PDB file of C-alpha atoms in Angstrom:
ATOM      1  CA  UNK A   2     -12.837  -4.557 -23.943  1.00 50.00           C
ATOM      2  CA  UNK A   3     -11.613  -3.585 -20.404  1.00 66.00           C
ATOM      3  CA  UNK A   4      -8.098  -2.477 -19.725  1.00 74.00           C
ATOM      4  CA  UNK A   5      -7.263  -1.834 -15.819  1.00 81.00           C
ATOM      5  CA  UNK A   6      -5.259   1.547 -17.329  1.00 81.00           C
ATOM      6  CA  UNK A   7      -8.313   2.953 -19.868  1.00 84.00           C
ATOM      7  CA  UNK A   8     -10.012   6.060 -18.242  1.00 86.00           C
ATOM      8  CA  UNK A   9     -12.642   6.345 -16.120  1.00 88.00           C
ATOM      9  CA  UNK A  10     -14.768   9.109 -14.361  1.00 88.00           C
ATOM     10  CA  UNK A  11     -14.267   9.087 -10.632  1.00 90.00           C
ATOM     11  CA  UNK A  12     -16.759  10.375  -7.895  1.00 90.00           C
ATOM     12  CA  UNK A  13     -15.465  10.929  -4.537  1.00 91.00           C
ATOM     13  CA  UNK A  14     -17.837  10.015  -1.896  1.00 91.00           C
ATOM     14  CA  UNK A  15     -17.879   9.973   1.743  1.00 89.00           C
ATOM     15  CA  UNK A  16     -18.107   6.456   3.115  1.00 86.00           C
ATOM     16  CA  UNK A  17     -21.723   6.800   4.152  1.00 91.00           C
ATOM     17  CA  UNK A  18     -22.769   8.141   0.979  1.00 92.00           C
ATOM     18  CA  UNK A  19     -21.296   5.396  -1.622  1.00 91.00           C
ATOM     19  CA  UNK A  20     -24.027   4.928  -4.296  1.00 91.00           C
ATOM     20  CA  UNK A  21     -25.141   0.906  -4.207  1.00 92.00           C
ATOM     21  CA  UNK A  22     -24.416   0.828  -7.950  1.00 91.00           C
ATOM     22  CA  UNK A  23     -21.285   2.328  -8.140  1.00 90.00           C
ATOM     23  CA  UNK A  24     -18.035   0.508  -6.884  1.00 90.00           C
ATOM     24  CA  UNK A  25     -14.878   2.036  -4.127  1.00 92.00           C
ATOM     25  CA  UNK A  26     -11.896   1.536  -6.307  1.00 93.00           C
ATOM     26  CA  UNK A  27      -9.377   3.653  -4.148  1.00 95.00           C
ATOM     27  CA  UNK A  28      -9.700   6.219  -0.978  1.00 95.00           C
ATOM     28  CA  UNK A  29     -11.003   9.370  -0.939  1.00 93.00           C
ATOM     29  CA  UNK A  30      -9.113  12.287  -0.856  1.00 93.00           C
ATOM     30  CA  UNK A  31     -10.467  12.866   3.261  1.00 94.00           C
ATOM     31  CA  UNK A  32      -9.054   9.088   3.645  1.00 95.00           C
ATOM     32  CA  UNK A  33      -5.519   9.790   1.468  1.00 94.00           C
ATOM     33  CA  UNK A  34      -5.069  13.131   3.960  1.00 94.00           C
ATOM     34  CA  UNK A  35      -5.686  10.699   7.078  1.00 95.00           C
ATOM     35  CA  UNK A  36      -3.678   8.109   6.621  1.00 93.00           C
ATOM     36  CA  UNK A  37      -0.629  10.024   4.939  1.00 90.00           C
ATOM     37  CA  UNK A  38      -0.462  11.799   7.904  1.00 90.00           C
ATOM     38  CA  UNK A  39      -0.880   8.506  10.325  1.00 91.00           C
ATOM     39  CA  UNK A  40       2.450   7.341   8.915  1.00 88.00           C
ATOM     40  CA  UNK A  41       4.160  10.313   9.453  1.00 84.00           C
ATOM     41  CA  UNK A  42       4.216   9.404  13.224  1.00 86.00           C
ATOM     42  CA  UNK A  43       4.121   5.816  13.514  1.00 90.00           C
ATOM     43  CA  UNK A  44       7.631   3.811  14.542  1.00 91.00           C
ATOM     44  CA  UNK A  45       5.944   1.133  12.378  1.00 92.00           C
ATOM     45  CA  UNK A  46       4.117   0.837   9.277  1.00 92.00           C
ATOM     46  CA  UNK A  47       2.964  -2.848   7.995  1.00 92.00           C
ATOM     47  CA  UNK A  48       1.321  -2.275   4.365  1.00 92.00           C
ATOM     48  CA  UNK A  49      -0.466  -5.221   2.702  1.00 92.00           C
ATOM     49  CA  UNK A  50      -2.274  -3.958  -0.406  1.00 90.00           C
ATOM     50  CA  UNK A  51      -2.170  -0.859  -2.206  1.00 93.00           C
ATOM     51  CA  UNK A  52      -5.369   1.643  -1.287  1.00 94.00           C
ATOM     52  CA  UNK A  53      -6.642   1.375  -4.873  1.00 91.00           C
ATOM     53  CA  UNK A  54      -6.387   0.240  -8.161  1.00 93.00           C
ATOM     54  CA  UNK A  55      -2.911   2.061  -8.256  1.00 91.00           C
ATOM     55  CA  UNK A  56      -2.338   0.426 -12.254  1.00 91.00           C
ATOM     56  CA  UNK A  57      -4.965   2.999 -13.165  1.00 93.00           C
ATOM     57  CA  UNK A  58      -3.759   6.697 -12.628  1.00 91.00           C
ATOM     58  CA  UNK A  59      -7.353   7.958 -12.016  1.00 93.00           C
ATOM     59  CA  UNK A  60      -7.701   4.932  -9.336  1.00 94.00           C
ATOM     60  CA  UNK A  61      -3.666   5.115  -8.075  1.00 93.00           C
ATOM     61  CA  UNK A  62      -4.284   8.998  -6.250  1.00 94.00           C
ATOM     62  CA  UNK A  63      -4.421   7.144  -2.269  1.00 95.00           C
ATOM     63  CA  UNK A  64      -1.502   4.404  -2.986  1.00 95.00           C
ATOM     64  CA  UNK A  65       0.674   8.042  -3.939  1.00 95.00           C
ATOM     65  CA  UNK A  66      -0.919   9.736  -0.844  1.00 95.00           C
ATOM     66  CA  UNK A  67       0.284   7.303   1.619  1.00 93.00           C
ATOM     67  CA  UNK A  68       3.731   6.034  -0.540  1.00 93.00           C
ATOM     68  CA  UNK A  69       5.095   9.730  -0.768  1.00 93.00           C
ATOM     69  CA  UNK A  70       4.433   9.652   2.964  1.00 92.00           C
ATOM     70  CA  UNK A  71       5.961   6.731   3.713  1.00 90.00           C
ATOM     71  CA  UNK A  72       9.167   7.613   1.319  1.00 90.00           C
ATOM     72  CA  UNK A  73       9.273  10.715   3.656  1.00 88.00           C
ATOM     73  CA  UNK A  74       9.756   8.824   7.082  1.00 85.00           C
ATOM     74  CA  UNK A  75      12.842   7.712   5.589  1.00 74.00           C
ATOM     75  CA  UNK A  76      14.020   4.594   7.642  1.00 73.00           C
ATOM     76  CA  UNK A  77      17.770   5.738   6.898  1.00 71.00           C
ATOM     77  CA  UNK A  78      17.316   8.603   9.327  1.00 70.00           C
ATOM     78  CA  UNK A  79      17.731   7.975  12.927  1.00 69.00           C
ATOM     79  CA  UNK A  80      13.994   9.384  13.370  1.00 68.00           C
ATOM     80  CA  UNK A  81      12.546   7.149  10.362  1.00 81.00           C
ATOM     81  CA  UNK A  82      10.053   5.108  10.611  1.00 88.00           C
ATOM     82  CA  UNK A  83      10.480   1.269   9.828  1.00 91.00           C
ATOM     83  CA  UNK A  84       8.201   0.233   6.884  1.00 91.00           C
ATOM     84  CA  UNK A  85       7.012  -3.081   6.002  1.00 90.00           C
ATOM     85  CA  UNK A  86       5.583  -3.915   2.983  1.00 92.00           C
ATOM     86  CA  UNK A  87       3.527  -7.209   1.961  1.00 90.00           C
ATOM     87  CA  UNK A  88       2.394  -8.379  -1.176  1.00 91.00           C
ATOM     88  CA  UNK A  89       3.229  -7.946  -5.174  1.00 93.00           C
ATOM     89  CA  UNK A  90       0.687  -5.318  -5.754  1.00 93.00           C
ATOM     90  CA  UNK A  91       2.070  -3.790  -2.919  1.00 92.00           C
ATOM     91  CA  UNK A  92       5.551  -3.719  -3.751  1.00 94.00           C
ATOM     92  CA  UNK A  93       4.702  -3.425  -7.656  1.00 94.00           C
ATOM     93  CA  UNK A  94       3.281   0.531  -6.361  1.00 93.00           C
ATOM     94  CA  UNK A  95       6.069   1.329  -4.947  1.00 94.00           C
ATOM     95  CA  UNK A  96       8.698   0.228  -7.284  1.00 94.00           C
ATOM     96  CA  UNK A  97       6.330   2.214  -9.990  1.00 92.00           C
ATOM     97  CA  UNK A  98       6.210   5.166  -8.570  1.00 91.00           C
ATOM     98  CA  UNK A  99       9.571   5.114  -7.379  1.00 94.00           C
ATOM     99  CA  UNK A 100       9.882   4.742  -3.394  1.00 93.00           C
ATOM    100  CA  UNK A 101      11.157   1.449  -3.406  1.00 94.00           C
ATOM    101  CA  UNK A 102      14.652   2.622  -1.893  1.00 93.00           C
ATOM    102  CA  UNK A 103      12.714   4.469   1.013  1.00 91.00           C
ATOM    103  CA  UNK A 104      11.001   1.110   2.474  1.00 92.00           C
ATOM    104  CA  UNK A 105      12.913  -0.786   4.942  1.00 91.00           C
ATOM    105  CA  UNK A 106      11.537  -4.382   3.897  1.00 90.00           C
ATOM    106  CA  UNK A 107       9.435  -5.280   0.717  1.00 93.00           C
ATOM    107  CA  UNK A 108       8.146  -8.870   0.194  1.00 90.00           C
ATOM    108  CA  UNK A 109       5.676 -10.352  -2.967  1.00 88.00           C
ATOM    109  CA  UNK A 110       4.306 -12.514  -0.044  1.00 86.00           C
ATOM    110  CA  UNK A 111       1.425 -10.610   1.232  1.00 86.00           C
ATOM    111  CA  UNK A 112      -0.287 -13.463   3.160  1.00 87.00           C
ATOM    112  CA  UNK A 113       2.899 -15.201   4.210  1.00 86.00           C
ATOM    113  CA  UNK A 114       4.359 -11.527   5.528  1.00 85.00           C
ATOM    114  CA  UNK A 115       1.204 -11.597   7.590  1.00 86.00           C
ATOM    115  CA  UNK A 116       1.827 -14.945   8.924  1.00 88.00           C
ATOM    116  CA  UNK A 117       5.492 -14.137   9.882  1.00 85.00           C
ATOM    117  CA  UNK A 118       4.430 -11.082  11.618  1.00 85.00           C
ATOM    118  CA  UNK A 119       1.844 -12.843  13.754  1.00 89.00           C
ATOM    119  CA  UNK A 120       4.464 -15.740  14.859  1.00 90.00           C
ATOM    120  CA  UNK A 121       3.114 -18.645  12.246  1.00 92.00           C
ATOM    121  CA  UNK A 122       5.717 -21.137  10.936  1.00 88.00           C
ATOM    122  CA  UNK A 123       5.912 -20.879   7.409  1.00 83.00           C
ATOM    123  CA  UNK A 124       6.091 -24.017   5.391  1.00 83.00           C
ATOM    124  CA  UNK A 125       9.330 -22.925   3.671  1.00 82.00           C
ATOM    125  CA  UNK A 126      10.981 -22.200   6.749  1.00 81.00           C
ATOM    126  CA  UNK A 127      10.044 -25.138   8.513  1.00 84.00           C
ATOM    127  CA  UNK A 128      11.655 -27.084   5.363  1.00 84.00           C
ATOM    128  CA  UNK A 129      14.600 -25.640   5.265  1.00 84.00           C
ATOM    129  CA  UNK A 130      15.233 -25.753   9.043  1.00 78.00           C
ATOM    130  CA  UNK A 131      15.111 -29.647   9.072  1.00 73.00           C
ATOM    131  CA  UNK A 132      17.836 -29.870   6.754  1.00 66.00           C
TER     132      UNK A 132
END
């Protein structure tokens, strides 16, 4: 049997280097340091998708990286940085590892979020505004 949570032995590879039979299952620690610090100075953050397989603790180590980053913008302050989140694995990380309260919008709809942001008319919207 395969649970997503059972352990498993992780190699961290540079990009250029990834074995053909092995599969990228989160970033590497050079990728985790990168974008954590990206965040930190960005006015706006639009997340759609954890970085790994964030259910598995061995496979969750760049969805921390960059959440813990992100929790420390803190869109409360009057420096923060405003952070959008898309998706249900998305907002399932966050509300696990506890940064939920530091994000300044979470949605389950990953796709749809996307839409909004690029000016589509979502179908539920549209319905509602002809009533």
């Amino acid at each position: 049997n395969c649970y997503i949570d059972a352990p498993v032995e992780a190699e961290n590879v540079s990009v250029d280097a990834m074995p053909a039979d092995k599969m990228g299952l989160d970033i590497g620690t050079e990728t985790a340091k990168i974008y954590a610090e990206a965040v930190k100075s960005a006015k706006t953050v639009v997340w759609n998708g954890p970085m790994g397989v964030f259910e598995n603790p061995t496979l969750a180590k760049g969805t921390i990286a960059v959440a813990e980053s992100l929790a420390e913008t803190d869109y409360l302050s009057s420096t923060g940085t405003t952070t959008i989140l898309g998706g249900r694995d998305s907002a399932a990380a966050v509300n696990q590892l506890g940064f939920a309260d530091k994000m300044s919008h979470i949605s389950t709809g990953g796709g749809a979020s996307l839409e909004f942001l690029e000016g589509k008319v979502l179908p539920g919207v549209a319905a509602a505004d002809d009533k």
